[in-house]
Coordinates of C-alpha atoms in Angstrom, one line a residue:
M1 CA 41.4 79.3 106.1
N2 CA 42.6 81.7 103.1
H3 CA 41.6 81.3 99.5
R4 CA 44.3 83.5 98.0
R5 CA 47.4 81.9 100.6
N6 CA 46.5 79.1 99.4
L7 CA 46.2 79.9 95.6
R8 CA 49.4 81.8 95.5
N9 CA 51.5 78.5 97.8
R10 CA 50.4 76.6 94.0
R11 CA 52.7 79.3 92.4
T12 CA 55.5 79.8 95.3
L13 CA 56.2 76.3 96.3
A14 CA 60.0 76.6 97.8
R15 CA 62.8 75.4 96.0
T16 CA 63.3 72.1 97.9
G17 CA 59.4 71.7 97.3
T18 CA 60.3 71.9 93.3
L19 CA 63.2 69.2 93.7
L20 CA 60.4 67.0 96.0
A21 CA 57.6 67.4 93.1
A22 CA 60.7 66.9 90.2
A23 CA 61.6 63.7 91.7
L24 CA 58.3 62.5 92.6
L25 CA 56.5 63.3 88.7
A26 CA 59.7 62.6 86.6
A27 CA 58.7 61.6 83.7
G28 CA 55.2 61.9 84.1
C29 CA 55.7 58.3 86.8
T30 CA 52.6 57.6 88.6
G31 CA 51.8 54.6 91.1
S32 CA 49.4 53.4 87.8
G33 CA 51.0 54.6 84.9
A34 CA 49.2 57.1 83.7
S35 CA 48.8 57.2 79.4
S36 CA 50.5 60.1 78.0
K37 CA 47.5 59.1 75.0
G38 CA 45.7 61.2 77.0
A39 CA 41.6 60.5 77.4
D40 CA 38.4 62.8 76.7
A41 CA 36.2 63.5 79.3
K42 CA 33.0 65.4 77.1
A43 CA 30.5 67.8 77.6
A44 CA 26.9 66.0 78.3
D45 CA 24.1 66.3 76.5
D46 CA 21.3 65.6 78.8
P47 CA 21.8 66.2 81.8
S48 CA 19.5 64.1 83.3
Q49 CA 20.9 60.9 82.1
V50 CA 24.4 61.7 83.3
S51 CA 25.3 59.8 86.2
G52 CA 27.9 59.0 89.5
S53 CA 29.4 60.1 92.6
I54 CA 32.7 62.2 92.0
T55 CA 35.0 63.6 94.2
V56 CA 36.9 66.9 94.1
L57 CA 39.3 68.0 95.6
T58 CA 39.5 71.6 96.7
H59 CA 41.8 74.8 98.6
R60 CA 38.3 76.0 99.2
T61 CA 38.6 74.7 103.3
D62 CA 36.1 77.6 104.2
L63 CA 33.6 77.4 102.0
V64 CA 33.3 74.0 102.3
Q65 CA 33.7 74.3 106.2
D66 CA 30.5 77.1 106.4
G67 CA 28.6 75.2 103.6
T68 CA 29.0 77.6 100.9
M69 CA 30.1 74.3 98.6
K70 CA 27.5 72.3 99.9
K71 CA 24.7 74.9 98.3
Y72 CA 26.4 74.9 95.0
A73 CA 26.5 71.2 95.2
D74 CA 22.2 71.2 95.6
T75 CA 21.6 73.9 93.3
F76 CA 23.8 71.3 90.3
G77 CA 21.8 68.8 91.7
K78 CA 18.3 70.1 90.4
T79 CA 20.4 69.8 86.9
Y80 CA 22.5 67.1 87.1
P81 CA 19.7 64.9 89.1
K82 CA 22.1 61.9 88.9
V83 CA 25.1 63.2 89.7
K84 CA 26.1 63.0 93.6
V85 CA 29.0 65.2 94.7
K86 CA 31.8 64.9 97.3
F87 CA 33.6 67.7 98.3
D88 CA 38.2 66.4 100.1
A89 CA 38.9 69.9 101.5
I90 CA 42.5 69.9 101.6
T91 CA 44.3 72.9 103.7
D92 CA 48.0 71.9 102.6
Y93 CA 46.4 71.3 99.3
E94 CA 49.8 71.5 96.9
E95 CA 51.8 68.9 99.5
E96 CA 48.9 66.7 99.8
V97 CA 47.8 66.9 96.1
K98 CA 51.3 66.0 94.4
I99 CA 51.8 62.8 96.6
R100 CA 48.2 61.6 95.8
M101 CA 48.9 62.1 92.1
N102 CA 51.4 59.2 92.5
T103 CA 48.5 56.9 92.4
E104 CA 45.4 56.9 91.0
N105 CA 43.2 58.6 93.2
Y106 CA 42.7 62.1 93.5
G107 CA 39.5 62.7 93.0
D108 CA 37.4 62.9 89.5
V109 CA 37.8 66.6 90.1
L110 CA 40.8 68.8 91.2
M111 CA 42.1 71.9 90.8
I112 CA 45.6 71.2 88.8
P113 CA 48.9 71.3 91.1
S114 CA 51.9 74.5 89.7
V115 CA 53.9 70.9 89.6
I116 CA 52.4 69.5 87.3
K117 CA 54.5 70.9 84.2
K118 CA 52.4 72.1 81.1
N119 CA 53.4 69.8 78.8
D120 CA 52.5 66.9 80.9
Y121 CA 48.5 67.2 81.8
P122 CA 47.6 64.8 78.7
K123 CA 49.1 62.3 81.4
F124 CA 47.2 63.1 84.1
F125 CA 43.9 64.9 82.4
A126 CA 41.2 64.2 80.4
S127 CA 40.7 66.3 77.9
L128 CA 37.6 68.9 78.3
G129 CA 37.9 69.5 74.3
T130 CA 39.9 71.9 71.7
Q131 CA 41.1 74.7 72.7
Q132 CA 39.5 76.2 68.7
E133 CA 36.3 76.2 70.6
L134 CA 36.7 76.9 74.0
S135 CA 38.3 79.2 73.4
K136 CA 35.4 81.2 72.0
K137 CA 33.4 80.4 74.6
Y138 CA 35.3 80.8 77.7
R139 CA 39.1 83.4 79.1
F140 CA 42.3 81.6 79.9
T141 CA 42.4 78.8 77.9
D142 CA 45.8 79.0 77.0
F143 CA 47.2 78.5 80.4
T144 CA 46.2 74.7 80.3
T145 CA 46.0 73.5 76.5
V146 CA 48.6 71.0 75.3
D147 CA 48.9 70.0 71.2
G148 CA 45.8 71.8 71.2
K149 CA 43.9 70.3 73.4
V150 CA 42.5 71.9 77.0
Y151 CA 43.0 70.0 79.9
G152 CA 42.0 72.5 82.9
Q153 CA 38.7 75.5 82.8
S154 CA 39.5 78.2 86.0
P155 CA 36.3 78.8 87.7
M156 CA 36.9 82.5 87.5
G157 CA 40.1 85.1 87.1
A158 CA 41.6 88.6 88.4
T159 CA 43.8 91.1 87.9
P160 CA 47.0 92.1 89.9
G161 CA 46.5 95.5 91.4
F162 CA 46.6 98.3 94.9
L163 CA 44.1 98.1 97.3
Y164 CA 43.5 100.9 99.1
N165 CA 41.6 103.1 101.0
K166 CA 40.2 105.9 99.2
R167 CA 39.1 108.6 101.7
I168 CA 42.6 108.7 103.5
W169 CA 43.7 109.1 100.1
A170 CA 41.5 111.7 99.4
E171 CA 41.9 112.8 103.0
A172 CA 46.2 113.5 101.7
G173 CA 44.5 115.1 98.8
V174 CA 45.2 112.4 95.9
T175 CA 41.6 112.0 94.1
A176 CA 43.6 110.8 90.9
W177 CA 45.3 107.5 90.4
P178 CA 49.1 107.6 90.2
T179 CA 50.2 107.2 86.4
T180 CA 54.5 106.5 87.5
S181 CA 55.9 105.4 90.1
E182 CA 57.2 108.8 91.1
E183 CA 53.6 110.1 91.2
F184 CA 53.4 107.2 92.8
L185 CA 56.6 108.1 95.3
T186 CA 54.8 111.3 96.1
A187 CA 51.6 110.0 97.1
L188 CA 52.1 107.5 100.2
K189 CA 54.6 110.4 101.0
A190 CA 51.5 112.9 101.2
I191 CA 49.8 110.1 102.9
K192 CA 52.4 109.5 105.4
S193 CA 52.8 113.5 105.9
K194 CA 49.2 114.8 106.2
T195 CA 47.3 111.6 107.3
D196 CA 47.3 108.9 110.7
A197 CA 47.7 106.2 107.4
I198 CA 50.7 104.1 106.8
P199 CA 51.1 104.5 103.3
Y200 CA 52.0 101.1 102.4
Y201 CA 51.9 97.5 103.8
T202 CA 54.4 94.9 102.6
N203 CA 52.8 91.5 104.2
F204 CA 56.1 91.4 104.7
A205 CA 55.9 88.3 107.8
A206 CA 53.2 86.6 105.7
Q207 CA 55.8 85.7 102.8
W208 CA 53.3 85.1 99.6
P209 CA 51.7 88.8 99.1
L210 CA 55.5 90.2 98.1
T211 CA 55.5 87.5 95.3
Q212 CA 51.8 89.2 94.4
W213 CA 54.8 92.1 92.3
T214 CA 55.6 89.2 89.8
Y215 CA 52.3 89.8 88.6
I216 CA 53.0 93.7 87.0
N217 CA 54.5 91.9 84.2
G218 CA 52.5 92.4 81.0
S219 CA 51.0 96.0 82.9
V220 CA 53.8 98.4 82.6
S221 CA 54.0 97.1 78.2
C222 CA 50.6 96.6 78.1
D223 CA 51.8 93.7 75.9
T224 CA 50.3 90.5 75.5
G225 CA 53.7 89.4 74.8
A226 CA 54.5 89.9 78.2
T227 CA 55.5 85.8 79.8
A228 CA 57.8 85.5 76.1
K229 CA 59.8 88.2 77.3
L230 CA 60.6 86.6 80.9
A231 CA 61.7 83.4 79.0
E232 CA 63.4 85.2 76.0
G233 CA 64.5 88.7 77.8
N234 CA 66.5 89.9 81.4
P235 CA 63.0 90.5 83.3
W236 CA 65.6 92.5 85.5
G237 CA 67.3 94.6 82.3
E238 CA 67.1 98.6 81.3
D239 CA 63.1 97.8 80.3
G240 CA 62.7 95.1 82.2
E241 CA 59.1 95.5 83.7
L242 CA 60.1 92.8 87.3
R243 CA 63.0 95.8 87.6
V244 CA 60.3 98.6 87.5
G245 CA 58.1 96.9 89.9
D246 CA 61.0 95.5 92.3
R247 CA 62.8 99.0 91.9
L248 CA 59.4 100.2 93.1
L249 CA 59.2 98.7 96.5
Y250 CA 62.8 99.0 97.0
D251 CA 62.1 103.2 97.2
I252 CA 58.9 101.9 99.0
V253 CA 60.8 100.6 101.6
N254 CA 64.0 103.1 101.6
Q255 CA 61.8 106.0 101.7
G256 CA 60.4 104.5 104.3
L257 CA 56.5 104.4 103.2
I258 CA 56.3 101.2 105.1
E259 CA 55.3 99.8 108.7
K260 CA 57.5 100.2 111.4
D261 CA 58.9 96.4 111.2
P262 CA 57.6 93.9 108.5
A263 CA 59.1 91.5 110.7
T264 CA 56.0 92.3 112.2
T265 CA 53.2 92.8 109.5
N266 CA 50.4 90.2 110.1
W267 CA 47.3 89.3 107.0
E268 CA 44.6 88.9 108.8
G269 CA 45.5 91.9 110.6
S270 CA 45.5 93.9 107.8
K271 CA 42.3 93.7 106.6
P272 CA 40.6 95.3 109.2
Q273 CA 43.3 97.7 108.8
L274 CA 42.8 99.0 105.6
A275 CA 39.2 99.0 106.1
K276 CA 39.5 101.2 108.7
G277 CA 42.4 103.6 107.2
E278 CA 45.8 102.6 109.2
I279 CA 46.7 101.2 106.4
A280 CA 46.2 103.5 103.0
T281 CA 47.9 100.5 100.1
A282 CA 48.6 97.4 99.6
W283 CA 49.9 95.5 96.7
L284 CA 47.8 92.3 95.8
G285 CA 44.5 91.6 93.2
S286 CA 41.1 92.0 92.3
W287 CA 40.2 88.7 94.1
A288 CA 41.1 90.9 97.3
V289 CA 39.0 92.8 97.2
I290 CA 35.9 91.1 98.9
Q291 CA 37.8 89.9 101.4
F292 CA 39.4 94.0 102.6
R293 CA 35.1 94.8 102.5
Q294 CA 34.3 91.9 104.7
A295 CA 36.2 93.7 107.1
A296 CA 34.7 97.0 106.8
Q297 CA 31.5 95.2 107.2
K298 CA 33.1 93.4 110.1
A299 CA 35.1 96.6 111.9
G300 CA 32.0 99.2 111.4
A301 CA 34.5 100.7 108.5
D302 CA 32.5 101.6 105.2
P303 CA 33.5 98.5 102.7
D304 CA 32.9 101.3 99.7
D305 CA 36.4 103.2 100.8
I306 CA 37.8 100.0 99.3
G307 CA 39.3 100.9 96.3
F308 CA 41.1 99.3 94.0
M309 CA 44.2 101.0 91.2
P310 CA 46.1 99.9 88.2
F311 CA 50.2 100.0 88.5
P312 CA 50.9 103.6 87.7
A313 CA 52.3 102.5 84.4
R314 CA 51.0 104.3 81.0
V315 CA 51.6 103.4 77.0
D316 CA 50.7 106.1 75.4
G317 CA 48.5 107.0 78.1
K318 CA 46.5 103.8 78.2
A319 CA 46.9 102.1 81.5
C320 CA 46.9 97.9 81.3
A321 CA 46.1 95.4 83.8
T322 CA 46.6 92.0 83.1
A323 CA 44.1 89.0 83.8
T324 CA 44.7 85.8 84.5
P325 CA 43.0 82.4 86.0
D326 CA 42.7 80.9 89.6
Y327 CA 42.9 77.6 89.8
N328 CA 42.1 75.7 87.3
Q329 CA 39.6 72.4 87.1
A330 CA 40.5 68.6 85.8
V331 CA 39.3 66.2 85.1
N332 CA 40.9 62.9 86.9
I333 CA 42.8 60.2 83.5
H334 CA 41.4 57.6 85.8
S335 CA 38.5 58.8 86.7
E336 CA 35.4 56.8 86.1
H337 CA 32.4 59.3 85.8
K338 CA 34.0 61.4 83.4
E339 CA 30.6 62.7 82.0
A340 CA 30.0 63.4 85.6
A341 CA 32.9 64.7 86.5
R342 CA 32.5 67.0 83.5
A343 CA 29.6 68.4 84.2
W344 CA 30.6 69.8 87.7
I345 CA 33.7 71.6 85.9
D346 CA 31.4 73.2 83.1
W347 CA 28.4 74.1 85.3
F348 CA 30.3 75.8 87.9
T349 CA 31.9 78.1 85.8
D350 CA 28.8 78.9 83.6
K351 CA 26.1 78.8 86.8
S352 CA 26.9 78.8 89.6
G353 CA 28.1 82.2 90.0
Y354 CA 31.4 81.2 92.0
A355 CA 33.0 84.5 90.1
A356 CA 30.7 86.8 91.1
D357 CA 30.1 86.0 94.5
N358 CA 34.0 86.1 95.1
L359 CA 33.6 89.8 93.0
S360 CA 36.2 88.1 90.2
I361 CA 36.2 88.3 86.4
S362 CA 35.0 85.7 84.6
T363 CA 35.4 82.7 82.7
L364 CA 33.0 83.4 80.7
K365 CA 34.2 86.0 78.1
D366 CA 31.0 88.0 77.5
A367 CA 29.6 88.2 81.0
P368 CA 30.0 91.4 81.9
L369 CA 33.2 93.0 84.3
P370 CA 32.9 92.9 88.0
E371 CA 31.4 95.4 89.9
V372 CA 34.9 96.0 91.9
L373 CA 36.4 96.7 88.3
K374 CA 34.0 99.3 87.2
P375 CA 36.0 102.3 87.6
Y376 CA 38.3 100.9 85.3
E377 CA 36.3 101.1 82.5
E378 CA 35.3 104.1 83.1
Q379 CA 38.7 105.2 82.9
G380 CA 39.8 103.0 80.3
V381 CA 42.0 100.7 81.5
E382 CA 42.7 97.6 78.8
L383 CA 42.2 93.9 80.9
I384 CA 44.3 92.3 78.7
E385 CA 45.2 88.5 78.2
L386 CA 48.8 86.7 78.3
D387 CA 50.1 83.9 75.9
D388 CA 50.9 81.3 78.5
A389 CA 52.4 79.6 75.3
K390 CA 55.7 80.4 77.4
G391 CA 54.6 80.1 80.7
G392 CA 55.6 76.4 80.8
A393 CA 59.4 77.4 80.5
V394 CA 59.5 80.6 82.4
K395 CA 58.7 78.4 85.3
D396 CA 62.1 75.9 83.9
I397 CA 64.4 79.2 84.4
D398 CA 63.0 80.3 87.0
S399 CA 63.8 76.8 88.7
A400 CA 67.5 76.4 87.4
S401 CA 68.5 80.0 87.8
E402 CA 67.0 79.3 91.2
V403 CA 65.6 83.3 91.1
G404 CA 61.9 82.0 93.0
I405 CA 59.9 84.9 91.1
Y406 CA 57.4 83.5 92.6
A407 CA 58.9 82.5 95.9
P408 CA 58.9 85.7 98.7
E409 CA 62.9 84.8 99.3
Y410 CA 63.7 87.7 96.7
R411 CA 61.5 90.3 97.7
Q412 CA 62.2 89.8 101.3
D413 CA 66.1 90.4 100.4
L414 CA 65.2 93.2 98.2
V415 CA 62.9 94.5 101.3
D416 CA 65.4 93.6 103.7
L417 CA 68.1 96.0 101.6
A418 CA 66.0 98.7 101.1
R419 CA 65.0 98.7 104.9
G420 CA 69.2 98.8 106.3
A421 CA 68.4 95.1 107.1
K422 CA 71.1 94.2 104.3
D423 CA 74.0 95.1 103.0
G424 CA 74.3 96.2 99.7
D425 CA 73.3 98.2 96.9
V426 CA 69.7 97.9 94.8
D427 CA 71.3 98.2 91.0
D428 CA 74.4 95.5 92.1
F429 CA 71.3 93.3 93.8
L430 CA 69.0 92.8 90.5
D431 CA 71.0 93.1 88.7
D432 CA 72.8 89.4 89.2
L433 CA 69.2 88.2 89.3
G434 CA 69.1 89.1 86.0
K435 CA 72.6 87.8 85.4
R436 CA 70.7 84.6 87.1
W437 CA 68.0 83.9 84.9
T438 CA 70.0 85.1 81.5
E439 CA 72.9 82.1 82.1
A440 CA 70.0 79.6 83.4
Q441 CA 67.7 81.0 79.3
K442 CA 71.0 78.9 78.0
T443 CA 70.8 76.3 80.3
V444 CA 67.0 75.4 79.8
G445 CA 67.0 76.5 76.1
S446 CA 64.0 78.5 76.0

């Protein structure tokens, strides 16, 4: 089971799924009538005195199946000997958990499903403390803060970017990272003419990889307020960041720099292909590097060939990359063992090594960046965190507009338009997205 497929599924719920979930969770109602006042899951003073048996709902079916999660739990048990941890690994995590949340039975610890509106977090989850206090130690607290209290904590973060085969790019004569969309297209053309590699791989058939293009937001402008601009402006306007990204994707496809038939792409197959140099480039995220390096080892290729670069945009000569959280872990407000559940979340974030094991950005502010991002440090790429105060409004606008910036359909249409499988003009296409978006803003009242 692929970790990020599940992670991105939470951000790419189909509109029908969103409507169903809205019905299930209307007004924050659950089968037991979850409290709207909230509760606290306090940190333990003495680990040796914390006790209870807790169930952790997880999307990481792969790590449960291969015993990795049990190893984490065994190590946790050395610090918290009276706490027993059981994992409930769920393949279709979003769909299953949103149904369970109509009852009180949704584990003691769970990853917060995307369907839950941010303002409703206190109805379902226990507070982990104040943002004022937790933000001193952790990244990403803004993403789960309601009225000054934090309701979820991610064990790691990631940044979007281009995975690329450094050997192939060098063979094409490109050794410096492109700084503009035009330079990037020129690099792909060089790869096409000087190597046998597919310059860019869309992963069109898997669908969810196309949603990754939304996460260029903030990287183009180096603006920590980029999420607010999504809520208040036109992302496909003249200077809109999504227009910049979508136009680059269109041009890559339109200029014949992709695989022959996007409908036949294969996500799992793309890993060894990029590792061996049959594919040169793919827009994904730092979370994918470890998967592609592991694929390189299995294929007998050099894992060090897998590189990672930021989006080709600069502000006053500076490149930026946004850091965003993975799934946020939360404590079920109905848990009878909130202290034990909180202990697991804190330990898993602080001590488990999960972020390092996944070559990901640690949630701990004082932790070093993963090895995969060392080139970012060396080249002065600034890692920024977006203010998520308007994150809920963006989701509401997206739903009302039926654009689907976290769903694959509109970018599949864009790819089809670019390769001639769909009629239309790209500027008209992008302008229509902007029109629908800004009209929805008026309806939602962001």
